[in-house]
Amino acid sequence: MQKETISVLGCGWLGLPLAKALIAEGHAVKGSTTREEKLDLLREAGVEPFLVRLDPEMEGEDLTDFLQSDMLLVNIPPPRRDDVAEFHIQQISSLIDALGQSPVRSVLFVSSTSVYPMLNREVSEDDAVDPESPSGQALLHAEEMLLQEPGFQTTVVRFGGLVGYDRSPEKYFGRMTEIAYPDQPMNLIHRDDCVQIIREIIRLQQWGEVFNACSPLHPRKLDYYRSAAAASGISLPPQASLDGPSPFKLVSSRKLEGALGYTFLHPGV
């Protein structure tokens, strides 16, 4: 049976390892970057490379060819700018217009658990209401736009904080003046799990769904940073002096685990 052709919009820290994994499974993969100097890197990995920008309109020399695929994986986080919600909505609107002229019938949208406010309890997929951060608001709008489109099926995966490889906590100690809310439980996921979860969604054809994807163990922030500091020999930043309990959200991935029959590779990250 012939494997699908898959386009990956955003072949960066997560997108490129994902593209490599899909190629290893026999898929033909097209991948985008916004940087011309990365085109050779994608080509060397076996990815058909494309220079694509959403600024906020979708731009590129070969957009029709890039979207000549069965499936599109959208892995572009909202940019850091003051008008992030408005800008990201324009990006997704332009992408939807381009998809309307393509054969793509399945879309996987990489979102984030920032769509959930701090409800001080466990949260499931139905709790994404009134995100507190502008980027969370942008992502929730983007999700809704894609899920409502009748021309293709969309599945949304809301990843927790991405860790693994060069994204380790001790790298950020130099920028931290103190550890705020040290008792706060963390919602994290290793890149290996991100890649494997997306592979399983594709393999099982789980379209039209919204899934949380966070490792099932939620370490306390202070414990997580203390362990990282001890392992690296770096001094732990001081704890912030804050009154009252830590606001938190405990993101549940039970729906994903049940639908995919999934066991996390790194349950404690």
Coordinates of C-alpha atoms in Angstrom, one line a residue:
M1 CA 0.0 0.0 0.0
Q2 CA 1.4 3.4 -1.0
K3 CA 2.2 5.7 1.9
E4 CA 0.7 9.3 1.9
T5 CA 2.7 12.3 0.8
I6 CA 3.0 14.6 3.8
S7 CA 3.9 18.3 3.9
V8 CA 5.4 19.7 7.2
L9 CA 4.9 23.4 7.6
G10 CA 7.8 24.3 9.9
C11 CA 10.8 22.0 9.9
G12 CA 12.5 23.3 13.0
W13 CA 13.3 21.7 16.4
L14 CA 10.3 19.4 16.3
G15 CA 9.4 19.4 12.6
L16 CA 12.7 18.1 11.2
P17 CA 13.0 15.0 13.5
L18 CA 9.3 14.4 12.8
A19 CA 9.9 14.6 9.0
K20 CA 12.9 12.2 9.3
A21 CA 10.7 9.7 11.2
L22 CA 8.0 9.9 8.6
I23 CA 10.5 9.3 5.8
A24 CA 11.8 6.3 7.7
E25 CA 8.3 4.9 7.5
G26 CA 8.1 5.3 3.8
H27 CA 6.3 8.6 3.5
A28 CA 7.3 11.2 0.9
V29 CA 7.8 14.3 2.9
K30 CA 7.9 18.0 1.8
G31 CA 9.1 20.4 4.4
S32 CA 9.2 24.2 4.8
T33 CA 11.6 26.6 6.4
T34 CA 11.7 30.4 6.5
R35 CA 15.5 30.4 6.1
E36 CA 17.2 29.8 2.8
E37 CA 20.4 28.5 4.5
K38 CA 18.4 25.6 5.9
L39 CA 17.2 24.3 2.5
D40 CA 20.3 22.1 2.1
L41 CA 19.8 20.7 5.6
L42 CA 16.3 19.5 4.7
R43 CA 17.5 18.1 1.4
E44 CA 20.2 16.1 3.1
A45 CA 17.6 14.6 5.5
G46 CA 15.6 13.3 2.6
V47 CA 13.0 16.1 2.8
E48 CA 11.9 17.9 -0.4
P49 CA 12.6 21.5 0.8
F50 CA 10.5 24.6 0.3
L51 CA 11.0 28.2 1.4
V52 CA 7.6 29.3 2.8
R53 CA 6.7 32.3 4.9
L54 CA 3.5 33.5 6.5
D55 CA 4.0 37.2 7.0
P56 CA 1.0 37.0 7.6
E57 CA 0.1 36.1 4.0
M58 CA 1.5 32.8 2.8
E59 CA 4.4 33.4 0.5
G60 CA 6.8 31.2 -1.5
E61 CA 7.8 30.4 -5.0
D62 CA 6.3 26.9 -5.1
L63 CA 3.3 27.0 -2.8
T64 CA 1.2 24.9 -5.1
D65 CA 3.8 22.2 -5.2
F66 CA 4.4 22.3 -1.4
L67 CA 0.7 21.7 -0.8
Q68 CA 0.4 19.0 -3.4
S69 CA 0.1 16.4 -0.7
D70 CA -2.4 14.1 1.1
M71 CA -1.7 15.6 4.5
L72 CA -0.4 18.8 6.1
L73 CA 1.3 19.1 9.5
V74 CA 1.2 22.7 10.8
N75 CA 4.0 23.4 13.2
I76 CA 4.3 27.1 13.4
P77 CA 3.9 28.7 16.9
P78 CA 2.5 32.2 17.2
P79 CA 5.2 34.8 16.8
R80 CA 6.3 36.9 19.7
R81 CA 4.8 40.3 18.9
D82 CA 2.3 42.7 20.5
D83 CA -0.5 41.9 18.0
V84 CA 0.1 38.1 18.2
A85 CA -3.6 37.0 18.2
E86 CA -4.5 39.2 15.2
F87 CA -1.4 38.3 13.3
H88 CA -1.6 34.5 13.9
I89 CA -5.3 34.5 12.8
Q90 CA -4.3 36.2 9.6
Q91 CA -1.6 33.6 9.1
I92 CA -4.0 30.7 9.5
S93 CA -6.6 32.4 7.3
S94 CA -4.1 32.7 4.5
L95 CA -3.1 29.1 5.0
I96 CA -6.8 28.0 4.8
D97 CA -7.2 29.9 1.6
A98 CA -4.2 28.1 0.1
L99 CA -5.5 24.7 1.3
G100 CA -8.7 25.3 -0.5
Q101 CA -6.8 25.1 -3.8
S102 CA -4.9 21.9 -2.8
P103 CA -5.6 18.2 -2.6
V104 CA -4.8 18.1 1.2
R105 CA -7.6 16.4 3.0
S106 CA -6.1 15.9 6.5
V107 CA -4.4 18.5 8.7
L108 CA -2.6 18.0 12.0
F109 CA -2.3 21.3 13.9
V110 CA 0.4 21.5 16.6
S111 CA -1.1 23.6 19.4
S112 CA -0.2 24.1 23.1
T113 CA -1.6 23.7 26.6
S114 CA -1.4 27.5 26.8
V115 CA -5.0 27.4 25.6
Y116 CA -5.9 26.5 29.2
P117 CA -6.2 29.1 32.0
M118 CA -5.0 28.3 35.5
L119 CA -8.1 26.6 36.9
N120 CA -6.4 25.1 39.9
R121 CA -7.5 21.6 38.9
E122 CA -7.1 18.9 36.3
V123 CA -8.0 20.1 32.8
S124 CA -9.3 18.1 29.8
E125 CA -9.8 19.0 26.2
D126 CA -13.1 20.7 26.9
D127 CA -11.6 23.3 29.3
A128 CA -10.0 25.5 26.7
V129 CA -12.0 28.7 27.5
D130 CA -10.6 32.2 27.9
P131 CA -6.8 31.6 27.7
E132 CA -4.9 34.0 29.8
S133 CA -1.9 34.6 27.5
P134 CA -2.1 36.3 24.1
S135 CA -0.4 33.3 22.4
G136 CA -2.9 31.0 24.0
Q137 CA -5.7 33.1 22.6
A138 CA -4.1 33.1 19.2
L139 CA -3.8 29.3 19.2
L140 CA -7.4 28.7 20.3
H141 CA -8.7 30.9 17.5
A142 CA -6.5 29.1 15.0
E143 CA -7.7 25.7 16.2
E144 CA -11.3 26.7 15.8
M145 CA -10.7 28.1 12.3
L146 CA -9.2 24.8 11.1
L147 CA -11.6 22.5 12.9
Q148 CA -14.6 24.4 11.3
E149 CA -13.3 24.0 7.7
P150 CA -15.4 21.5 5.7
G151 CA -12.8 20.9 3.0
F152 CA -10.4 18.9 5.1
Q153 CA -10.3 17.0 8.5
T154 CA -8.3 18.6 11.3
T155 CA -6.8 17.0 14.4
V156 CA -5.4 19.3 17.0
V157 CA -2.6 18.2 19.4
R158 CA -2.0 20.4 22.4
F159 CA 1.5 19.7 23.6
G160 CA 2.8 20.7 27.0
G161 CA 6.2 22.3 27.5
L162 CA 8.6 20.8 25.0
V163 CA 11.8 19.3 26.5
G164 CA 14.5 16.9 25.5
Y165 CA 17.9 17.1 23.8
D166 CA 19.1 20.7 23.8
R167 CA 16.0 21.9 25.6
S168 CA 17.0 21.2 29.2
P169 CA 16.1 23.3 32.2
E170 CA 19.6 24.2 33.3
K171 CA 20.1 26.1 30.0
Y172 CA 17.6 28.7 31.2
F173 CA 19.0 29.2 34.7
G174 CA 21.2 32.1 33.5
R175 CA 18.0 34.0 32.6
M176 CA 16.1 33.2 35.7
T177 CA 16.4 35.6 38.6
E178 CA 14.2 33.4 40.8
I179 CA 11.9 30.4 40.7
A180 CA 8.3 31.7 40.8
Y181 CA 5.6 29.4 42.2
P182 CA 8.0 26.6 43.2
D183 CA 5.1 24.3 44.2
Q184 CA 3.4 24.5 40.8
P185 CA 3.1 21.2 39.0
M186 CA 4.6 21.2 35.5
N187 CA 3.0 20.0 32.2
L188 CA 5.9 18.8 30.0
I189 CA 6.5 16.4 27.1
H190 CA 9.6 15.0 25.6
R191 CA 10.3 15.5 21.9
D192 CA 10.5 11.8 21.4
D193 CA 6.9 11.5 22.6
C194 CA 5.7 14.3 20.4
V195 CA 7.1 12.6 17.3
Q196 CA 5.7 9.2 18.3
I197 CA 2.2 10.6 19.1
I198 CA 2.0 12.3 15.7
R199 CA 3.1 9.1 14.0
E200 CA 0.4 7.2 15.8
I201 CA -2.3 9.7 15.0
I202 CA -1.4 9.3 11.3
R203 CA -1.1 5.5 11.5
L204 CA -4.5 5.2 13.2
Q205 CA -6.2 7.9 11.1
Q206 CA -7.4 9.8 14.1
W207 CA -8.9 12.8 12.4
G208 CA -11.4 15.3 13.6
E209 CA -10.1 15.1 17.2
V210 CA -8.5 17.4 19.8
F211 CA -5.9 15.7 22.1
N212 CA -3.9 16.9 25.0
A213 CA -0.4 15.5 25.0
C214 CA 1.5 15.9 28.3
S215 CA 3.6 13.3 30.2
P216 CA 1.5 11.7 32.9
L217 CA 3.8 12.6 35.8
H218 CA 3.7 16.3 36.7
P219 CA 6.9 17.1 38.7
R220 CA 6.8 20.0 41.1
K221 CA 8.6 23.0 39.6
L222 CA 11.2 23.2 42.4
D223 CA 11.9 19.5 42.3
Y224 CA 12.3 19.5 38.5
Y225 CA 14.8 22.4 38.6
R226 CA 16.6 21.1 41.6
S227 CA 17.2 17.8 39.9
A228 CA 18.4 19.5 36.8
A229 CA 20.7 21.7 38.8
A230 CA 22.2 18.8 40.7
A231 CA 22.8 16.8 37.5
S232 CA 24.6 19.7 35.8
G233 CA 26.5 21.1 38.7
I234 CA 24.8 24.5 38.3
S235 CA 23.5 26.6 41.2
L236 CA 19.7 26.6 41.6
P237 CA 18.1 30.1 41.3
P238 CA 16.4 31.2 44.6
Q239 CA 12.7 30.7 45.2
A240 CA 10.4 33.7 44.8
S241 CA 8.7 34.9 48.0
L242 CA 5.0 34.9 47.0
D243 CA 2.0 34.8 49.3
G244 CA -0.8 32.3 48.8
P245 CA -0.9 29.0 46.9
S246 CA 0.5 28.5 43.4
P247 CA -2.0 28.8 40.6
F248 CA -1.9 25.7 38.5
K249 CA -3.4 23.5 35.8
L250 CA -2.9 19.7 35.6
V251 CA -3.2 18.8 32.0
S252 CA -4.7 15.3 31.5
S253 CA -3.8 13.1 28.4
R254 CA -6.2 10.3 29.2
K255 CA -8.2 10.9 26.1
L256 CA -5.1 10.5 23.9
E257 CA -3.8 7.5 25.8
G258 CA -7.2 5.7 25.3
A259 CA -7.7 6.6 21.7
L260 CA -4.2 5.7 20.6
G261 CA -3.5 3.0 23.1
Y262 CA -0.4 5.1 23.9
T263 CA 2.2 4.7 26.6
F264 CA 4.6 7.6 27.1
L265 CA 8.2 6.9 26.3
H266 CA 9.3 9.5 28.9
P267 CA 6.5 9.6 31.5
G268 CA 8.5 11.6 34.0
V269 CA 10.4 13.7 31.4

